[in-house]
Short mmCIF file of N, CA, C and O in Angstrom, two decimals:
data_model
loop_
_atom_site.label_atom_id
_atom_site.label_comp_id
_atom_site.label_asym_id
_atom_site.label_seq_id
_atom_site.Cartn_x
_atom_site.Cartn_y
_atom_site.Cartn_z
N MET A 4 -49.08 -11.54 -35.39
CA MET A 4 -50.24 -11.08 -34.71
C MET A 4 -49.90 -10.48 -33.39
O MET A 4 -48.97 -10.92 -32.63
N LYS A 5 -50.60 -9.27 -33.06
CA LYS A 5 -50.34 -8.63 -31.89
C LYS A 5 -50.72 -9.47 -30.66
O LYS A 5 -51.70 -10.15 -30.65
N SER A 6 -50.05 -9.21 -29.60
CA SER A 6 -50.41 -9.81 -28.34
C SER A 6 -51.73 -9.15 -27.76
O SER A 6 -52.10 -8.00 -28.21
N THR A 7 -52.42 -9.86 -27.02
CA THR A 7 -53.65 -9.34 -26.42
C THR A 7 -53.33 -8.09 -25.57
O THR A 7 -54.14 -7.13 -25.71
N ASN A 8 -52.28 -8.13 -24.80
CA ASN A 8 -51.97 -6.86 -24.05
C ASN A 8 -51.68 -5.70 -24.82
O ASN A 8 -52.14 -4.58 -24.48
N ARG A 9 -50.96 -5.74 -25.92
CA ARG A 9 -50.68 -4.71 -26.90
C ARG A 9 -51.89 -4.24 -27.45
O ARG A 9 -52.18 -3.03 -27.59
N THR A 10 -52.79 -5.13 -27.99
CA THR A 10 -54.00 -4.69 -28.58
C THR A 10 -54.82 -3.88 -27.55
O THR A 10 -55.52 -2.86 -27.94
N LEU A 11 -55.01 -4.46 -26.27
CA LEU A 11 -55.76 -3.73 -25.27
C LEU A 11 -55.20 -2.45 -25.05
O LEU A 11 -55.86 -1.40 -24.90
N ASN A 12 -53.85 -2.28 -24.94
CA ASN A 12 -53.16 -0.93 -24.72
C ASN A 12 -53.54 -0.03 -25.88
O ASN A 12 -53.93 1.20 -25.63
N GLU A 13 -53.37 -0.42 -27.13
CA GLU A 13 -53.70 0.42 -28.23
C GLU A 13 -55.22 0.92 -28.23
O GLU A 13 -55.49 2.04 -28.61
N LEU A 14 -56.09 -0.03 -27.87
CA LEU A 14 -57.54 0.22 -27.79
C LEU A 14 -57.78 1.31 -26.78
O LEU A 14 -58.50 2.29 -27.02
N LEU A 15 -57.24 1.15 -25.56
CA LEU A 15 -57.35 2.17 -24.48
C LEU A 15 -56.84 3.55 -24.82
O LEU A 15 -57.53 4.37 -24.62
N VAL A 16 -55.74 3.53 -25.44
CA VAL A 16 -55.15 4.79 -25.78
C VAL A 16 -55.97 5.46 -26.90
O VAL A 16 -56.33 6.59 -26.80
N SER A 17 -56.40 4.67 -27.95
CA SER A 17 -57.29 5.20 -28.95
C SER A 17 -58.55 5.65 -28.37
O SER A 17 -59.07 6.77 -28.83
N LEU A 18 -59.16 4.89 -27.55
CA LEU A 18 -60.43 5.26 -26.96
C LEU A 18 -60.38 6.60 -26.20
O LEU A 18 -61.26 7.46 -26.31
N PHE A 19 -59.42 6.71 -25.41
CA PHE A 19 -59.16 7.93 -24.65
C PHE A 19 -59.03 9.11 -25.54
O PHE A 19 -59.67 10.23 -25.35
N GLU A 20 -58.22 9.01 -26.49
CA GLU A 20 -58.07 10.10 -27.49
C GLU A 20 -59.29 10.50 -28.20
O GLU A 20 -59.55 11.64 -28.38
N ASN A 21 -59.91 9.46 -28.67
CA ASN A 21 -61.23 9.61 -29.58
C ASN A 21 -62.44 10.19 -28.59
O ASN A 21 -63.06 11.04 -29.06
N VAL A 22 -62.47 9.75 -27.32
CA VAL A 22 -63.45 10.35 -26.44
C VAL A 22 -63.24 11.88 -26.29
O VAL A 22 -64.14 12.70 -26.35
N MET A 23 -62.01 12.23 -26.00
CA MET A 23 -61.65 13.61 -25.72
C MET A 23 -61.83 14.44 -26.96
O MET A 23 -62.42 15.45 -26.93
N ASP A 24 -61.47 14.02 -28.12
CA ASP A 24 -61.65 14.67 -29.35
C ASP A 24 -63.20 14.88 -29.80
O ASP A 24 -63.63 15.88 -30.06
N MET A 25 -63.90 13.80 -29.69
CA MET A 25 -65.33 13.69 -30.02
C MET A 25 -66.09 14.59 -29.02
O MET A 25 -67.02 15.31 -29.44
N GLU A 26 -65.72 14.48 -27.75
CA GLU A 26 -66.50 15.34 -26.77
C GLU A 26 -66.31 16.74 -27.02
O GLU A 26 -67.24 17.57 -27.17
N GLU A 27 -65.09 17.18 -27.30
CA GLU A 27 -64.77 18.58 -27.72
C GLU A 27 -65.58 19.01 -28.92
O GLU A 27 -66.19 20.04 -29.03
N LYS A 28 -65.60 18.28 -29.94
CA LYS A 28 -66.40 18.55 -31.28
C LYS A 28 -67.77 18.58 -31.00
O LYS A 28 -68.60 19.35 -31.51
N ALA A 29 -68.35 17.68 -30.13
CA ALA A 29 -69.76 17.50 -30.00
C ALA A 29 -70.29 18.53 -29.00
O ALA A 29 -71.40 19.07 -29.13
N VAL A 30 -69.50 18.83 -28.00
CA VAL A 30 -69.96 19.61 -26.90
C VAL A 30 -69.66 21.21 -27.07
O VAL A 30 -70.60 22.00 -26.87
N ILE A 31 -68.53 21.41 -27.58
CA ILE A 31 -68.19 22.83 -27.75
C ILE A 31 -68.66 23.27 -29.22
O ILE A 31 -67.86 23.32 -30.12
N THR A 32 -69.87 23.71 -29.25
CA THR A 32 -70.55 24.11 -30.52
C THR A 32 -70.44 25.66 -30.67
O THR A 32 -69.93 26.24 -29.84
N GLU A 33 -71.04 26.07 -31.67
CA GLU A 33 -71.02 27.53 -31.87
C GLU A 33 -71.76 28.13 -30.75
O GLU A 33 -71.29 29.28 -30.34
N GLU A 34 -72.80 27.59 -30.20
CA GLU A 34 -73.48 28.26 -29.06
C GLU A 34 -72.65 28.23 -27.80
O GLU A 34 -72.78 29.24 -26.97
N PHE A 35 -71.78 27.20 -27.60
CA PHE A 35 -70.93 27.19 -26.43
C PHE A 35 -69.48 27.30 -26.64
O PHE A 35 -68.59 26.68 -26.00
N LYS A 36 -69.08 28.10 -27.69
CA LYS A 36 -67.68 28.24 -28.11
C LYS A 36 -66.86 28.95 -27.09
O LYS A 36 -65.63 29.02 -27.15
N ASP A 37 -67.50 29.68 -26.11
CA ASP A 37 -66.80 30.45 -25.12
C ASP A 37 -66.33 29.62 -23.89
O ASP A 37 -65.91 30.28 -22.93
N ILE A 38 -66.57 28.36 -23.89
CA ILE A 38 -66.13 27.50 -22.76
C ILE A 38 -65.35 26.29 -23.23
O ILE A 38 -65.36 26.03 -24.49
N THR A 39 -64.81 25.63 -22.30
CA THR A 39 -63.89 24.46 -22.66
C THR A 39 -64.69 23.18 -22.16
O THR A 39 -65.61 23.22 -21.39
N ASN A 40 -64.03 22.05 -22.50
CA ASN A 40 -64.50 20.71 -21.97
C ASN A 40 -64.42 20.76 -20.42
O ASN A 40 -65.30 20.26 -19.79
N ASN A 41 -63.33 21.37 -19.93
CA ASN A 41 -63.11 21.46 -18.52
C ASN A 41 -64.31 22.15 -17.90
O ASN A 41 -64.85 21.76 -16.80
N ASP A 42 -64.65 23.33 -18.46
CA ASP A 42 -65.88 24.15 -18.09
C ASP A 42 -66.99 23.27 -17.94
O ASP A 42 -67.92 23.29 -17.03
N MET A 43 -67.28 22.51 -19.04
CA MET A 43 -68.49 21.60 -19.09
C MET A 43 -68.46 20.57 -17.97
O MET A 43 -69.45 20.34 -17.36
N HIS A 44 -67.36 20.07 -17.58
CA HIS A 44 -67.27 19.06 -16.59
C HIS A 44 -67.43 19.70 -15.18
O HIS A 44 -67.93 19.13 -14.30
N ILE A 45 -66.96 20.97 -15.09
CA ILE A 45 -67.30 21.74 -13.86
C ILE A 45 -68.81 21.88 -13.74
O ILE A 45 -69.32 21.74 -12.58
N MET A 46 -69.45 22.26 -14.81
CA MET A 46 -70.92 22.50 -14.69
C MET A 46 -71.62 21.09 -14.36
O MET A 46 -72.63 21.16 -13.66
N GLU A 47 -71.01 20.10 -14.85
CA GLU A 47 -71.55 18.71 -14.58
C GLU A 47 -71.44 18.52 -13.12
O GLU A 47 -72.42 17.90 -12.47
N ALA A 48 -70.33 18.88 -12.50
CA ALA A 48 -70.09 18.66 -11.04
C ALA A 48 -71.04 19.60 -10.18
O ALA A 48 -71.37 19.12 -9.14
N ILE A 49 -71.33 20.67 -10.76
CA ILE A 49 -72.32 21.55 -10.02
C ILE A 49 -73.77 20.93 -10.05
O ILE A 49 -74.35 20.87 -8.99
N GLY A 50 -74.08 20.36 -11.19
CA GLY A 50 -75.35 19.86 -11.38
C GLY A 50 -76.61 20.73 -11.50
O GLY A 50 -76.38 21.96 -11.50
N ILE A 51 -77.77 20.17 -11.49
CA ILE A 51 -78.94 20.96 -11.67
C ILE A 51 -79.86 20.93 -10.54
O ILE A 51 -81.00 21.44 -10.57
N GLU A 52 -79.47 20.24 -9.44
CA GLU A 52 -80.33 20.07 -8.35
C GLU A 52 -80.20 21.37 -7.49
O GLU A 52 -80.37 22.60 -7.99
N GLU A 53 -79.94 21.26 -6.16
CA GLU A 53 -79.80 22.46 -5.31
C GLU A 53 -78.43 23.06 -5.50
O GLU A 53 -77.58 22.39 -5.92
N PRO A 54 -78.28 24.31 -4.93
CA PRO A 54 -76.90 24.89 -4.98
C PRO A 54 -75.87 23.94 -4.35
O PRO A 54 -76.12 23.23 -3.43
N ARG A 55 -74.65 23.99 -4.95
CA ARG A 55 -73.58 23.06 -4.53
C ARG A 55 -72.40 23.99 -3.84
O ARG A 55 -72.11 25.01 -4.44
N LYS A 56 -71.87 23.50 -2.75
CA LYS A 56 -70.74 24.26 -2.18
C LYS A 56 -69.49 24.07 -3.06
O LYS A 56 -69.26 23.05 -3.66
N MET A 57 -68.68 25.10 -3.10
CA MET A 57 -67.45 25.21 -3.89
C MET A 57 -66.63 24.00 -3.47
O MET A 57 -65.94 23.37 -4.28
N SER A 58 -66.50 23.74 -2.09
CA SER A 58 -65.69 22.75 -1.66
C SER A 58 -66.17 21.29 -2.18
O SER A 58 -65.21 20.41 -2.47
N ASP A 59 -67.33 21.05 -2.21
CA ASP A 59 -67.95 19.87 -2.80
C ASP A 59 -67.63 19.63 -4.35
O ASP A 59 -67.24 18.63 -4.88
N ILE A 60 -67.72 20.82 -5.10
CA ILE A 60 -67.44 20.81 -6.46
C ILE A 60 -65.89 20.48 -6.71
O ILE A 60 -65.54 19.72 -7.58
N ALA A 61 -65.09 21.11 -5.90
CA ALA A 61 -63.63 20.92 -5.99
C ALA A 61 -63.35 19.43 -5.73
O ALA A 61 -62.54 18.89 -6.46
N LYS A 62 -63.96 18.91 -4.75
CA LYS A 62 -63.79 17.42 -4.43
C LYS A 62 -64.15 16.64 -5.54
O LYS A 62 -63.37 15.66 -5.89
N ARG A 63 -65.26 16.83 -6.09
CA ARG A 63 -65.70 15.99 -7.30
C ARG A 63 -64.84 16.05 -8.47
O ARG A 63 -64.72 15.21 -9.20
N ARG A 64 -64.28 17.24 -8.73
CA ARG A 64 -63.27 17.50 -9.76
C ARG A 64 -61.87 17.09 -9.37
O ARG A 64 -60.99 17.30 -10.24
N SER A 65 -61.54 16.82 -8.24
CA SER A 65 -60.28 16.51 -7.72
C SER A 65 -59.21 17.71 -7.88
O SER A 65 -58.19 17.49 -8.38
N VAL A 66 -59.68 18.81 -7.54
CA VAL A 66 -58.89 20.08 -7.64
C VAL A 66 -59.04 20.85 -6.25
O VAL A 66 -59.97 20.61 -5.45
N THR A 67 -58.18 21.83 -6.09
CA THR A 67 -58.33 22.64 -4.89
C THR A 67 -59.45 23.67 -5.13
O THR A 67 -59.66 24.04 -6.37
N VAL A 68 -59.86 24.22 -4.09
CA VAL A 68 -60.89 25.35 -4.14
C VAL A 68 -60.18 26.50 -4.87
O VAL A 68 -60.85 27.19 -5.63
N GLY A 69 -58.94 26.75 -4.53
CA GLY A 69 -58.29 27.85 -5.30
C GLY A 69 -58.12 27.70 -6.78
O GLY A 69 -58.46 28.58 -7.54
N THR A 70 -57.93 26.41 -7.29
CA THR A 70 -57.88 26.24 -8.73
C THR A 70 -59.32 26.45 -9.29
O THR A 70 -59.48 27.00 -10.31
N LEU A 71 -60.31 25.92 -8.52
CA LEU A 71 -61.66 25.93 -9.04
C LEU A 71 -62.11 27.39 -9.05
O LEU A 71 -62.83 27.79 -9.96
N THR A 72 -61.73 28.24 -8.23
CA THR A 72 -62.11 29.65 -8.24
C THR A 72 -61.75 30.37 -9.45
O THR A 72 -62.54 31.06 -9.97
N THR A 73 -60.70 30.01 -10.01
CA THR A 73 -60.25 30.62 -11.28
C THR A 73 -61.18 30.33 -12.41
O THR A 73 -61.65 31.11 -13.13
N ASN A 74 -61.59 28.95 -12.56
CA ASN A 74 -62.56 28.60 -13.46
C ASN A 74 -63.96 29.21 -13.15
O ASN A 74 -64.64 29.59 -14.17
N MET A 75 -64.35 29.33 -11.93
CA MET A 75 -65.56 29.84 -11.52
C MET A 75 -65.69 31.32 -11.85
O MET A 75 -66.81 31.77 -12.31
N ASN A 76 -64.62 32.10 -11.75
CA ASN A 76 -64.69 33.53 -12.22
C ASN A 76 -64.89 33.56 -13.62
O ASN A 76 -65.72 34.50 -14.04
N SER A 77 -64.31 32.72 -14.43
CA SER A 77 -64.58 32.81 -15.94
C SER A 77 -66.03 32.40 -16.19
O SER A 77 -66.71 33.16 -16.98
N LEU A 78 -66.52 31.36 -15.54
CA LEU A 78 -67.88 30.83 -15.90
C LEU A 78 -68.94 31.88 -15.32
O LEU A 78 -69.93 32.09 -16.02
N GLU A 79 -68.70 32.61 -14.31
CA GLU A 79 -69.59 33.55 -13.74
C GLU A 79 -69.49 34.79 -14.77
O GLU A 79 -70.55 35.27 -15.09
N ASP A 80 -68.37 35.18 -15.17
CA ASP A 80 -68.28 36.35 -16.16
C ASP A 80 -68.98 36.08 -17.41
O ASP A 80 -69.56 36.91 -18.12
N LYS A 81 -69.07 34.80 -17.88
CA LYS A 81 -69.68 34.45 -19.07
C LYS A 81 -71.25 34.11 -18.98
O LYS A 81 -71.87 33.77 -19.90
N GLY A 82 -71.69 34.23 -17.63
CA GLY A 82 -73.05 34.00 -17.43
C GLY A 82 -73.59 32.52 -17.28
O GLY A 82 -74.70 32.30 -17.32
N TYR A 83 -72.63 31.58 -16.95
CA TYR A 83 -73.04 30.18 -16.79
C TYR A 83 -73.35 29.77 -15.32
O TYR A 83 -74.15 28.78 -15.14
N ILE A 84 -72.86 30.58 -14.36
CA ILE A 84 -73.13 30.24 -13.00
C ILE A 84 -73.33 31.50 -12.15
O ILE A 84 -73.06 32.64 -12.60
N ILE A 85 -73.86 31.26 -11.00
CA ILE A 85 -74.13 32.32 -10.00
C ILE A 85 -73.50 31.82 -8.56
O ILE A 85 -73.69 30.64 -8.23
N ARG A 86 -72.71 32.66 -8.05
CA ARG A 86 -72.10 32.27 -6.66
C ARG A 86 -72.72 33.18 -5.70
O ARG A 86 -72.78 34.37 -5.94
N GLU A 87 -73.11 32.51 -4.55
CA GLU A 87 -73.70 33.34 -3.51
C GLU A 87 -73.18 32.79 -2.13
O GLU A 87 -73.00 31.51 -2.05
N ARG A 88 -73.01 33.62 -1.13
CA ARG A 88 -72.66 33.23 0.19
C ARG A 88 -73.83 32.50 0.79
O ARG A 88 -75.00 32.95 0.58
N SER A 89 -73.60 31.56 1.60
CA SER A 89 -74.65 30.85 2.32
C SER A 89 -75.30 31.72 3.42
O SER A 89 -74.54 32.48 3.99
N LYS A 90 -76.46 31.71 3.52
CA LYS A 90 -77.25 32.56 4.50
C LYS A 90 -76.95 32.12 5.90
O LYS A 90 -76.89 32.89 6.87
N THR A 91 -76.68 30.80 6.10
CA THR A 91 -76.52 30.22 7.44
C THR A 91 -74.95 30.20 7.79
O THR A 91 -74.70 30.24 9.03
N ASP A 92 -74.06 30.21 6.92
CA ASP A 92 -72.59 30.22 7.12
C ASP A 92 -71.94 31.03 6.06
O ASP A 92 -71.78 30.52 4.89
N LYS A 93 -71.62 32.21 6.29
CA LYS A 93 -70.99 33.08 5.39
C LYS A 93 -69.66 32.77 4.75
O LYS A 93 -69.24 33.22 3.77
N ARG A 94 -69.10 31.81 5.37
CA ARG A 94 -67.84 31.30 4.90
C ARG A 94 -68.01 30.36 3.63
O ARG A 94 -67.12 30.13 2.82
N VAL A 95 -69.21 29.87 3.51
CA VAL A 95 -69.61 28.78 2.41
C VAL A 95 -70.09 29.60 1.23
O VAL A 95 -70.97 30.51 1.32
N VAL A 96 -69.43 29.22 0.10
CA VAL A 96 -69.86 29.84 -1.20
C VAL A 96 -70.73 28.76 -1.83
O VAL A 96 -70.31 27.55 -2.07
N LEU A 97 -71.92 29.06 -2.36
CA LEU A 97 -72.79 28.16 -2.97
C LEU A 97 -72.86 28.55 -4.53
O LEU A 97 -72.96 29.69 -4.81
N VAL A 98 -72.92 27.49 -5.33
CA VAL A 98 -72.80 27.79 -6.76
C VAL A 98 -74.07 27.09 -7.36
O VAL A 98 -74.48 25.97 -7.11
N THR A 99 -74.77 27.87 -8.30
CA THR A 99 -75.88 27.30 -9.14
C THR A 99 -75.72 27.68 -10.62
O THR A 99 -75.03 28.60 -10.92
N LEU A 100 -76.22 26.78 -11.36
CA LEU A 100 -76.20 27.17 -12.87
C LEU A 100 -77.21 28.14 -13.27
O LEU A 100 -78.38 28.02 -12.57
N THR A 101 -76.87 29.01 -14.01
CA THR A 101 -77.99 29.96 -14.61
C THR A 101 -78.70 29.23 -15.70
O THR A 101 -78.41 28.00 -15.96
N GLU A 102 -79.64 29.85 -16.26
CA GLU A 102 -80.43 29.18 -17.39
C GLU A 102 -79.52 28.84 -18.52
O GLU A 102 -79.56 27.71 -19.15
N LYS A 103 -78.56 29.71 -18.83
CA LYS A 103 -77.44 29.48 -19.86
C LYS A 103 -76.70 28.21 -19.42
O LYS A 103 -76.37 27.39 -20.30
N GLY A 104 -76.28 28.12 -18.14
CA GLY A 104 -75.50 27.10 -17.70
C GLY A 104 -76.23 25.71 -17.68
O GLY A 104 -75.69 24.62 -17.93
N ARG A 105 -77.57 25.81 -17.39
CA ARG A 105 -78.40 24.57 -17.45
C ARG A 105 -78.52 24.08 -18.88
O ARG A 105 -78.47 22.85 -19.13
N LYS A 106 -78.59 24.98 -19.76
CA LYS A 106 -78.72 24.59 -21.28
C LYS A 106 -77.38 23.96 -21.68
O LYS A 106 -77.39 22.85 -22.27
N ALA A 107 -76.16 24.37 -21.16
CA ALA A 107 -74.97 23.73 -21.55
C ALA A 107 -74.84 22.47 -20.86
O ALA A 107 -74.40 21.43 -21.36
N PHE A 108 -75.34 22.39 -19.59
CA PHE A 108 -75.38 21.00 -18.87
C PHE A 108 -76.16 20.03 -19.56
O PHE A 108 -75.69 18.80 -19.79
N TYR A 109 -77.30 20.29 -20.01
CA TYR A 109 -78.20 19.34 -20.74
C TYR A 109 -77.55 18.91 -22.09
O TYR A 109 -77.65 17.73 -22.64
N HIS A 110 -76.90 19.85 -22.74
CA HIS A 110 -76.22 19.68 -24.00
C HIS A 110 -75.04 18.67 -23.87
O HIS A 110 -75.00 17.65 -24.65
N HIS A 111 -74.27 18.90 -22.74
CA HIS A 111 -73.19 17.98 -22.40
C HIS A 111 -73.73 16.53 -21.98
O HIS A 111 -73.28 15.52 -22.50
N ARG A 112 -74.87 16.48 -21.25
CA ARG A 112 -75.46 15.23 -20.75
C ARG A 112 -75.90 14.41 -22.04
O ARG A 112 -75.85 13.28 -22.09
N ASP A 113 -76.48 15.17 -22.95
CA ASP A 113 -76.97 14.42 -24.29
C ASP A 113 -75.85 13.74 -24.98
O ASP A 113 -76.08 12.64 -25.49
N PHE A 114 -74.73 14.37 -25.05
CA PHE A 114 -73.54 13.70 -25.70
C PHE A 114 -73.23 12.47 -24.94
O PHE A 114 -73.06 11.39 -25.66
N HIS A 115 -73.17 12.59 -23.62
CA HIS A 115 -72.87 11.29 -22.88
C HIS A 115 -73.88 10.21 -22.94
O HIS A 115 -73.53 9.08 -23.17
N LYS A 116 -75.23 10.55 -23.04
CA LYS A 116 -76.19 9.61 -23.34
C LYS A 116 -76.06 8.88 -24.62
O LYS A 116 -76.20 7.75 -24.63
N LYS A 117 -75.78 9.70 -25.72
CA LYS A 117 -75.47 9.00 -26.91
C LYS A 117 -74.24 8.13 -26.98
O LYS A 117 -74.28 7.02 -27.52
N MET A 118 -73.22 8.58 -26.30
CA MET A 118 -71.99 7.72 -26.20
C MET A 118 -72.23 6.42 -25.36
O MET A 118 -71.91 5.44 -25.99
N ILE A 119 -72.95 6.48 -24.37
CA ILE A 119 -73.29 5.27 -23.58
C ILE A 119 -74.27 4.43 -24.41
O ILE A 119 -74.03 3.18 -24.45
N HIS A 120 -75.23 4.96 -25.08
CA HIS A 120 -76.16 4.13 -25.93
C HIS A 120 -75.32 3.40 -27.02
O HIS A 120 -75.50 2.20 -27.33
N SER A 121 -74.39 4.11 -27.65
CA SER A 121 -73.55 3.53 -28.68
C SER A 121 -72.78 2.35 -27.94
O SER A 121 -72.53 1.31 -28.79
N LEU A 122 -72.25 2.54 -26.92
CA LEU A 122 -71.52 1.43 -26.22
C LEU A 122 -72.23 0.24 -25.88
O LEU A 122 -71.83 -0.91 -25.96
N VAL A 123 -73.49 0.31 -25.42
CA VAL A 123 -74.22 -0.87 -24.86
C VAL A 123 -75.27 -1.41 -25.82
O VAL A 123 -75.92 -2.38 -25.54
N LYS A 124 -75.55 -0.72 -26.93
CA LYS A 124 -76.72 -1.05 -27.68
C LYS A 124 -76.78 -2.59 -28.14
O LYS A 124 -77.82 -3.12 -28.23
N ASP A 125 -75.58 -3.24 -28.32
CA ASP A 125 -75.60 -4.62 -28.81
C ASP A 125 -75.17 -5.56 -27.78
O ASP A 125 -74.96 -6.73 -28.10
N LEU A 126 -75.13 -5.17 -26.54
CA LEU A 126 -74.73 -6.01 -25.38
C LEU A 126 -75.94 -6.70 -24.67
O LEU A 126 -76.90 -6.10 -24.45
N ASP A 127 -75.85 -8.02 -24.35
CA ASP A 127 -76.74 -8.60 -23.57
C ASP A 127 -76.38 -8.38 -22.05
O ASP A 127 -75.32 -7.81 -21.76
N GLU A 128 -77.15 -8.91 -21.19
CA GLU A 128 -76.92 -8.65 -19.68
C GLU A 128 -75.65 -9.11 -19.24
O GLU A 128 -74.88 -8.46 -18.41
N SER A 129 -75.19 -10.33 -19.65
CA SER A 129 -73.93 -10.89 -19.10
C SER A 129 -72.70 -10.11 -19.74
O SER A 129 -71.78 -9.79 -19.01
N GLU A 130 -72.90 -9.63 -20.91
CA GLU A 130 -71.78 -8.76 -21.49
C GLU A 130 -71.69 -7.42 -20.76
O GLU A 130 -70.58 -6.88 -20.61
N MET A 131 -72.88 -6.92 -20.56
CA MET A 131 -72.96 -5.63 -19.68
C MET A 131 -72.20 -5.76 -18.42
O MET A 131 -71.38 -4.91 -17.93
N LYS A 132 -72.45 -6.89 -17.72
CA LYS A 132 -71.65 -7.09 -16.39
C LYS A 132 -70.26 -7.17 -16.58
O LYS A 132 -69.52 -6.67 -15.85
N VAL A 133 -69.76 -7.89 -17.68
CA VAL A 133 -68.47 -7.96 -17.91
C VAL A 133 -67.80 -6.55 -18.26
O VAL A 133 -66.66 -6.23 -17.79
N LEU A 134 -68.52 -5.77 -19.07
CA LEU A 134 -68.08 -4.39 -19.39
C LEU A 134 -67.92 -3.63 -18.12
O LEU A 134 -66.92 -2.85 -17.94
N ILE A 135 -68.97 -3.62 -17.28
CA ILE A 135 -68.94 -2.79 -16.05
C ILE A 135 -67.83 -3.24 -15.16
O ILE A 135 -67.08 -2.36 -14.71
N LYS A 136 -67.60 -4.51 -14.96
CA LYS A 136 -66.46 -4.93 -14.25
C LYS A 136 -65.04 -4.50 -14.77
O LYS A 136 -64.23 -4.06 -14.03
N SER A 137 -64.96 -4.65 -16.12
CA SER A 137 -63.72 -4.17 -16.73
C SER A 137 -63.48 -2.73 -16.51
O SER A 137 -62.31 -2.22 -16.31
N LEU A 138 -64.54 -1.86 -16.77
CA LEU A 138 -64.38 -0.43 -16.69
C LEU A 138 -64.13 -0.02 -15.16
O LEU A 138 -63.42 0.82 -14.92
N THR A 139 -64.72 -0.77 -14.21
CA THR A 139 -64.48 -0.64 -12.83
C THR A 139 -63.07 -0.77 -12.47
O THR A 139 -62.39 -0.04 -11.81
N ASN A 140 -62.50 -1.87 -13.07
CA ASN A 140 -61.02 -2.23 -12.84
C ASN A 140 -60.10 -1.14 -13.40
O ASN A 140 -59.22 -0.78 -12.78
N ILE A 141 -60.45 -0.60 -14.60
CA ILE A 141 -59.60 0.48 -15.23
C ILE A 141 -59.73 1.78 -14.34
O ILE A 141 -58.82 2.39 -13.97
N ASP A 142 -61.02 2.02 -13.84
CA ASP A 142 -61.24 3.24 -13.00
C ASP A 142 -60.38 3.09 -11.65
O ASP A 142 -59.74 4.03 -11.24
N GLN A 143 -60.39 1.85 -11.12
CA GLN A 143 -59.66 1.79 -9.85
C GLN A 143 -58.14 1.85 -10.08
O GLN A 143 -57.47 2.34 -9.29
N PHE A 144 -57.66 1.40 -11.30
CA PHE A 144 -56.24 1.55 -11.58
C PHE A 144 -55.88 3.02 -11.49
O PHE A 144 -54.88 3.41 -11.01
N PHE A 145 -56.70 3.87 -12.21
CA PHE A 145 -56.35 5.24 -12.28
C PHE A 145 -56.50 5.95 -11.03
O PHE A 145 -55.70 6.86 -10.68
N LYS A 146 -57.48 5.54 -10.20
CA LYS A 146 -57.69 6.11 -8.83
C LYS A 146 -56.54 5.89 -7.79
O LYS A 146 -56.39 6.61 -6.93
N THR A 147 -55.89 4.82 -8.04
CA THR A 147 -54.79 4.42 -7.08
C THR A 147 -53.37 4.82 -7.49
O THR A 147 -52.45 4.44 -6.86
N ARG A 148 -53.35 5.45 -8.59
CA ARG A 148 -51.99 5.87 -9.08
C ARG A 148 -51.66 7.32 -8.82
O ARG A 148 -52.31 8.19 -8.57
#
């Protein structure tokens, strides 16, 4: 019989691989075949509220503004985003999703909603607390490495 640690490790590795594979298959459809999962996550970081600063998006994605600029060039060329200089501070670049970008954003969000529903549908409140605590511990582990 496998040890608990080995079982947990195999589950975590499998979950990570499955989430990445499923997200790519679910999100990168015929309609959105010109973008990547990374592009989708950048659009998620931009959000649908008010325009977001490039520096804030880079921080949310844990990348440099220079790295983000390369992705933004591609997303802008494909019609998913618009970049504009701030009217109050010309050094600041603000990014908003176009209608096409908003459509991709909602498509991606729907995948995540279905994934979360699948995860929690059979859990009671005490199990939810344990799940949240466990996932928080995993998240903290990765953030401190």
